[in-house]
CSV table of C-alpha atoms in Angstrom, one decimal:
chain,number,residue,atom,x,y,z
A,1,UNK,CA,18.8,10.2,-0.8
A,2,UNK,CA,19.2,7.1,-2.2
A,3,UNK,CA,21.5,4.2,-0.1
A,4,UNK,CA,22.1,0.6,0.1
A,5,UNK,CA,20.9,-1.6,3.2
A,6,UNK,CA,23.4,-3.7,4.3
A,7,UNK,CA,22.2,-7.7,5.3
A,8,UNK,CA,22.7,-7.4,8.4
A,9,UNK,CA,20.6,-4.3,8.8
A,10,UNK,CA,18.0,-5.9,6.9
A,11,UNK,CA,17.6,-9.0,9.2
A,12,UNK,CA,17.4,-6.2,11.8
A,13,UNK,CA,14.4,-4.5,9.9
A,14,UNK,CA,13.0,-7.6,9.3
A,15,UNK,CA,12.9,-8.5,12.9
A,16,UNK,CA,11.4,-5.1,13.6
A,17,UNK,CA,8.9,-5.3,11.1
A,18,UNK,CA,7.7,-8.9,12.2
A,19,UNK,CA,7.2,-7.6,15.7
A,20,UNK,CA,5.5,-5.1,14.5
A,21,UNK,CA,3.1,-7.3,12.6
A,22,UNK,CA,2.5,-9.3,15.9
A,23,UNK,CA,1.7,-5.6,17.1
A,24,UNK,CA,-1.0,-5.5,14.3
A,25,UNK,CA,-2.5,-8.6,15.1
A,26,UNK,CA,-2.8,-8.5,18.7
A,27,UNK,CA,-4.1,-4.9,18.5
A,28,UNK,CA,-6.7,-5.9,16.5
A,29,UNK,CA,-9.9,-5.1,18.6
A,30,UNK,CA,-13.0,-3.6,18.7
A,31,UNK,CA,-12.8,0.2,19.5
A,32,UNK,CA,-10.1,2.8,18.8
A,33,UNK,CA,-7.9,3.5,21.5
A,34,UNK,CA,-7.5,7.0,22.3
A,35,UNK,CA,-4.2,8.4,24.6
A,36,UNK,CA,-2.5,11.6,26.3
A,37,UNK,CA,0.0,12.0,23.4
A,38,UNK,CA,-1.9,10.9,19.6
A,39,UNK,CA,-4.6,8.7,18.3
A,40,UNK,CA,-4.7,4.6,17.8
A,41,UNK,CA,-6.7,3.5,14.5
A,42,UNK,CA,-6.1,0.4,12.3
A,43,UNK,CA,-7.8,-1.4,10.5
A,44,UNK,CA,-8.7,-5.7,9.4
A,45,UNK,CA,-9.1,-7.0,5.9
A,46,UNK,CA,-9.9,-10.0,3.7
A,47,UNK,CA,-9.1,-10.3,0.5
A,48,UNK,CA,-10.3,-12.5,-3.0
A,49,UNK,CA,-6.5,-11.5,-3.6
A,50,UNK,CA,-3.5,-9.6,-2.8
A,51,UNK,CA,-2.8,-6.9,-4.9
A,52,UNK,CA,0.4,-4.4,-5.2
A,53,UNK,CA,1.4,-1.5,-7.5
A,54,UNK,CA,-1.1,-3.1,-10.1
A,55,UNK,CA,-0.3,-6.6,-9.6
A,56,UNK,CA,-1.1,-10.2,-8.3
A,57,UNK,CA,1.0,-10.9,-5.4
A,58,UNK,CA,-0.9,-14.0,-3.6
A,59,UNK,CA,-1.4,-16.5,-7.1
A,60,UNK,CA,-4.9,-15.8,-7.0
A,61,UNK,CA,-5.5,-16.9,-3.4
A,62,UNK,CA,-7.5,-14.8,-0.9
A,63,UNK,CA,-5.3,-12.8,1.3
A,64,UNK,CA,-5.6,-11.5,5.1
A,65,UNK,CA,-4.4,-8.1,5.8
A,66,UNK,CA,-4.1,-5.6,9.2
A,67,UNK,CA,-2.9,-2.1,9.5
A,68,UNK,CA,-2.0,-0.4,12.4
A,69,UNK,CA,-1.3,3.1,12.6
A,70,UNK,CA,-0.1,5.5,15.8
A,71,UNK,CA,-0.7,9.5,15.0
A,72,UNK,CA,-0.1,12.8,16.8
A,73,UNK,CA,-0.8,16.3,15.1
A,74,UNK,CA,0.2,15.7,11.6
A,75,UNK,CA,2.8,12.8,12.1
A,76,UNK,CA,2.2,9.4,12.2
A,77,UNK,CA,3.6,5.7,12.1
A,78,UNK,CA,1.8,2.8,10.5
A,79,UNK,CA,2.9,-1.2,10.2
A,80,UNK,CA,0.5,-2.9,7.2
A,81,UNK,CA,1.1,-6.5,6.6
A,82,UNK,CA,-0.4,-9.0,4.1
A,83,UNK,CA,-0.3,-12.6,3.5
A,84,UNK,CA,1.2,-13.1,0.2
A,85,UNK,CA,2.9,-15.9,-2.5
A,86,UNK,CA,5.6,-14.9,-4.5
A,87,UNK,CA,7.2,-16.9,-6.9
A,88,UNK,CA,10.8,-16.0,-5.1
A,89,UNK,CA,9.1,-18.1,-2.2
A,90,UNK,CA,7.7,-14.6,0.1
A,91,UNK,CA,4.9,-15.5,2.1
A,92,UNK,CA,3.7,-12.2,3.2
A,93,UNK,CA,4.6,-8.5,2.5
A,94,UNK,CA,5.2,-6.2,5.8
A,95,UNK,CA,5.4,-2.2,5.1
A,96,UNK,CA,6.6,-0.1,8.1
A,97,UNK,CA,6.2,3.6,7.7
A,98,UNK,CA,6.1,7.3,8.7
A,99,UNK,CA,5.2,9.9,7.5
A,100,UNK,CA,4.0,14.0,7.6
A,101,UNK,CA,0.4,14.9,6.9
A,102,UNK,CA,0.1,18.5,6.3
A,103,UNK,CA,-2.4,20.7,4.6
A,104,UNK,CA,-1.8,23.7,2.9
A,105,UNK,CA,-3.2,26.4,-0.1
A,106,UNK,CA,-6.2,23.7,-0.3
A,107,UNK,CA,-4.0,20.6,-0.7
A,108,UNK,CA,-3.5,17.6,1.3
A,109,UNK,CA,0.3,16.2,1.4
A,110,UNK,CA,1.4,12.7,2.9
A,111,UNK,CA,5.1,12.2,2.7
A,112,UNK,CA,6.1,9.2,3.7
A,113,UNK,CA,9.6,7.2,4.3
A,114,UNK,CA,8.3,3.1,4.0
A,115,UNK,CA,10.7,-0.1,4.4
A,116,UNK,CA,9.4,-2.8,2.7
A,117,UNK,CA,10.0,-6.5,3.5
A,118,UNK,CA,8.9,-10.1,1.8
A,119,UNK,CA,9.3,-13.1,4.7
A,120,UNK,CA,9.9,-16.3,3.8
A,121,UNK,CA,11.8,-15.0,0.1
A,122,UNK,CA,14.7,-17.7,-0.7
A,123,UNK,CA,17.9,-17.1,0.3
A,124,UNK,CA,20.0,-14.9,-2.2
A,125,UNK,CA,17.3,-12.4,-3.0
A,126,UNK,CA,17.1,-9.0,-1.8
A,127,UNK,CA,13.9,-8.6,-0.1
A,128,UNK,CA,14.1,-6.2,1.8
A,129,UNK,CA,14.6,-2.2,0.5
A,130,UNK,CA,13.1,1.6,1.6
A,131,UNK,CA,10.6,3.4,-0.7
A,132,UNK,CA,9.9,7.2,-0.3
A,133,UNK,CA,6.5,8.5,-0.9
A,134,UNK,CA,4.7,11.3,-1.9
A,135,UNK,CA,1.0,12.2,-2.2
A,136,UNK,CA,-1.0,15.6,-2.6
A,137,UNK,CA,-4.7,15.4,-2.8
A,138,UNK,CA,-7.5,18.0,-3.3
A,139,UNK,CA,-11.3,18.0,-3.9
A,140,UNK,CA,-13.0,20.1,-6.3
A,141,UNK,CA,-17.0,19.6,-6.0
A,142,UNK,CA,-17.7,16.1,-5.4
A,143,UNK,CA,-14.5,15.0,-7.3
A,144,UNK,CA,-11.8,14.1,-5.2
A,145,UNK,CA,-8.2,13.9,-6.8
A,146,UNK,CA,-4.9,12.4,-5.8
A,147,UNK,CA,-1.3,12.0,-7.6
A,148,UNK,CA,1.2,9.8,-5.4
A,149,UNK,CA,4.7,9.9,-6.5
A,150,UNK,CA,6.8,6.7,-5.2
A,151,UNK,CA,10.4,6.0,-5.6
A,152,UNK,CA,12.6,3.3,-4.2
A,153,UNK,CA,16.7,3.2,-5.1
A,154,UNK,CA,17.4,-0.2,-4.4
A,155,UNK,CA,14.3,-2.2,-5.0
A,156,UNK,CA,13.1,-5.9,-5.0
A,157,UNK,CA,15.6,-8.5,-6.0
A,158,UNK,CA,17.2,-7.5,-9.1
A,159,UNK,CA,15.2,-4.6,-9.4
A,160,UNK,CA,17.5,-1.1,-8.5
A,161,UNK,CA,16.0,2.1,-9.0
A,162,UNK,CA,12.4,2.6,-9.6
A,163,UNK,CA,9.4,4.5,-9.6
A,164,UNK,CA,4.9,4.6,-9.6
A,165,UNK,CA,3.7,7.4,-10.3
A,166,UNK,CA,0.0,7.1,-10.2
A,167,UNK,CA,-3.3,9.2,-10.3
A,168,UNK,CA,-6.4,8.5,-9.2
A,169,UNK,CA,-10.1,10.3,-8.8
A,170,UNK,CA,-12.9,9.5,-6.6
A,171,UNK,CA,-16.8,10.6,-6.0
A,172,UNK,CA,-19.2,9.5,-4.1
A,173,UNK,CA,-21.8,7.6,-5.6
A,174,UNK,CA,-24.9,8.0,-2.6
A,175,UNK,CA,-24.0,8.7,1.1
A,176,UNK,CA,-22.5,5.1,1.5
A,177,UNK,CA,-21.2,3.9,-2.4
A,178,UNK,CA,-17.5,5.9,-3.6
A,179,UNK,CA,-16.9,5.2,-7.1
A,180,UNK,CA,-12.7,5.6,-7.8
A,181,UNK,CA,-10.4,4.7,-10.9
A,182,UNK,CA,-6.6,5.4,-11.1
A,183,UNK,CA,-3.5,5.1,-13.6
A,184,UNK,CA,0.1,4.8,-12.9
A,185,UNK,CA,2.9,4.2,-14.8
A,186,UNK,CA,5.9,1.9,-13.4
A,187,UNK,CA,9.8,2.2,-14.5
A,188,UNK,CA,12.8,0.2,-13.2
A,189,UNK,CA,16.4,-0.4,-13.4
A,190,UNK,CA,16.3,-4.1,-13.7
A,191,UNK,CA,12.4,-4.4,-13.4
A,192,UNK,CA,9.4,-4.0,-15.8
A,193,UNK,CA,8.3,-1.4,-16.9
A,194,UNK,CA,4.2,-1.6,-17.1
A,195,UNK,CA,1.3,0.7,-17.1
A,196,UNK,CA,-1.5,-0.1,-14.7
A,197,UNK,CA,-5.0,0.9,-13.6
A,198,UNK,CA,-7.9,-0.2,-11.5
A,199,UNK,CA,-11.5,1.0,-10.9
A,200,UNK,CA,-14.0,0.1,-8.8
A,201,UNK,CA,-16.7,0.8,-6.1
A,202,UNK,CA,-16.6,0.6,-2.2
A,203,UNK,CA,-19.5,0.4,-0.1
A,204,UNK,CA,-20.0,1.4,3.5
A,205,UNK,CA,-22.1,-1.3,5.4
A,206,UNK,CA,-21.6,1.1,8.8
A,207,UNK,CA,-19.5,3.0,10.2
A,208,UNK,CA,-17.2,0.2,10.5
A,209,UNK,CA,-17.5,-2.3,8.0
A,210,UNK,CA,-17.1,-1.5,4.1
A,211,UNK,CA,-16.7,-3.9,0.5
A,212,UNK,CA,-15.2,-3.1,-2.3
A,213,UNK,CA,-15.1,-4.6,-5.8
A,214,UNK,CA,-12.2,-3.8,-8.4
A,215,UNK,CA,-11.1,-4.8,-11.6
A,216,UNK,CA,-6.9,-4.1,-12.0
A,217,UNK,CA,-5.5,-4.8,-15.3
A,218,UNK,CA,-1.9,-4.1,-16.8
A,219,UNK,CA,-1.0,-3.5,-20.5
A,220,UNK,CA,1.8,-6.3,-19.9
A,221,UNK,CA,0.2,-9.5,-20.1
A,222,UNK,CA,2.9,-11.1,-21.6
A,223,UNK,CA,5.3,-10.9,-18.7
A,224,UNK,CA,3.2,-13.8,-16.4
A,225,UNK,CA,0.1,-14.1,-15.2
A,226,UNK,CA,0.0,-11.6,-12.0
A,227,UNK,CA,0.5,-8.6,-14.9
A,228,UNK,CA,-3.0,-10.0,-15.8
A,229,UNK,CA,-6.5,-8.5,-15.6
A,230,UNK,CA,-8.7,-9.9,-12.3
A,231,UNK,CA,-11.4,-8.6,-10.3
A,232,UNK,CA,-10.8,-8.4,-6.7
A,233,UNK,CA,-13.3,-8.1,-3.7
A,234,UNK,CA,-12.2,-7.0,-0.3
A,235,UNK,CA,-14.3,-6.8,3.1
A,236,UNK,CA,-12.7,-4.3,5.7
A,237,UNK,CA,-13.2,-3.6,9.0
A,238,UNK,CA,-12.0,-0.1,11.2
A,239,UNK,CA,-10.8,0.1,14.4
């Protein structure tokens, strides 16, 4: 159901979605927060570097990052944030979302409906657009699979229609090491069109805390440096 966001809706979202981020930030704490009606959970994260849909998004500066995420039964609504540095002058990236979580024949579905916004982009560029998501997941053994299916109709400054379509496998390595590698490819109206993949292992250093290293690469070097290979580690912590 594709549709164009007016500007002044988008200064509206954008309001919206910076409040939210404040909600991330001072949410932050130690314990998940348990109510009447869902569940509270979110999580804290540092970064060697931002990294989206395959690619370099803080210039190869380490980047903070919170998540927040409100569920009840099999629906939920998250706000994840980032710092970020774009060439279009963004200084963070803020995705609001919800989504459907429901289980069935064996299979795992997320569908979500995301707006995604870039603060601090220079006047004249779109930053500001809605992505709809879909992932279905299953394990078989110790192999974990997922294939997530993303599509936005009005994307990222010039950028119109566009899609990830990405797969990715997982297994655990021990009873606190995950070994994972994934694929996608990447089309746009008015975009590039790359393939991307990353592998890597996260490590659980309790029940809280975890690292992960990654290497992401692109076969699109030629189009700038963020389309280039880098390895990335990343300490998390769950709330």
């Amino acid at each position: 159901m594709p549709f164009h966001v007016s500007a002044p809706r988008q200064n509206g979202v954008r309001g919206l979605c910076t409040a939210a981020l404040v909600a991330v930030a001072c949410a932050a704490g130690p314990a998940t927060a348990q109510s009447v009606d869902g569940r509270w959970s979110g999580q804290r994260g540092l970064a060697s570097e931002y990294v989206g849909k395959g690619l370099g998004k803080s210039a190869g500066d380490p980047s903070l990052n919170g998540t927040l995420e409100a569920s009840y039964g099999d629906l939920y609504g998250s706000v994840f944030a980032s710092t970020a540095r774009l060439s279009q002058g963004a200084d963070a990236e803020i995705v609001a979302a919800l989504g459907w979580r429901p289980r069935a024949a064996g299979f795992a579905f997320d569908l979500s409906v995301m707006n995604r916004d870039l603060p601090g982009t220079r006047a004249g560029v779109d930053a500001n657009y809605w992505e709809y998501q879909a992932d279905v997941s299953r394990r078989i053994g110790r192999v974990s699979g997922r294939l997530r299916v993303n599509y936005t109709p009005d994307g990222f400054a010039a950028t119109r229609q566009a899609w990830w379509i990405e797969a990715q496998a997982a297994a655990p390595l021990g009873p606190r090491a995950r070994a994972s590698a994934a694929f996608a490819v990447r089309s746009a109206d008015g975009g590039a069109d790359y393939n991307a993949w990353n592998m890597g292992v996260k490590y659980n250093l309790s029940e809280r805390w975890a690292i992960d290293a990654r290497w992401y690469d692109t076969d699109s070097h030629a189009l700038g440096e963020n389309y280039d290979g880098r390895l990335v580690g990343a300490l998390s912590f769950n709330f």
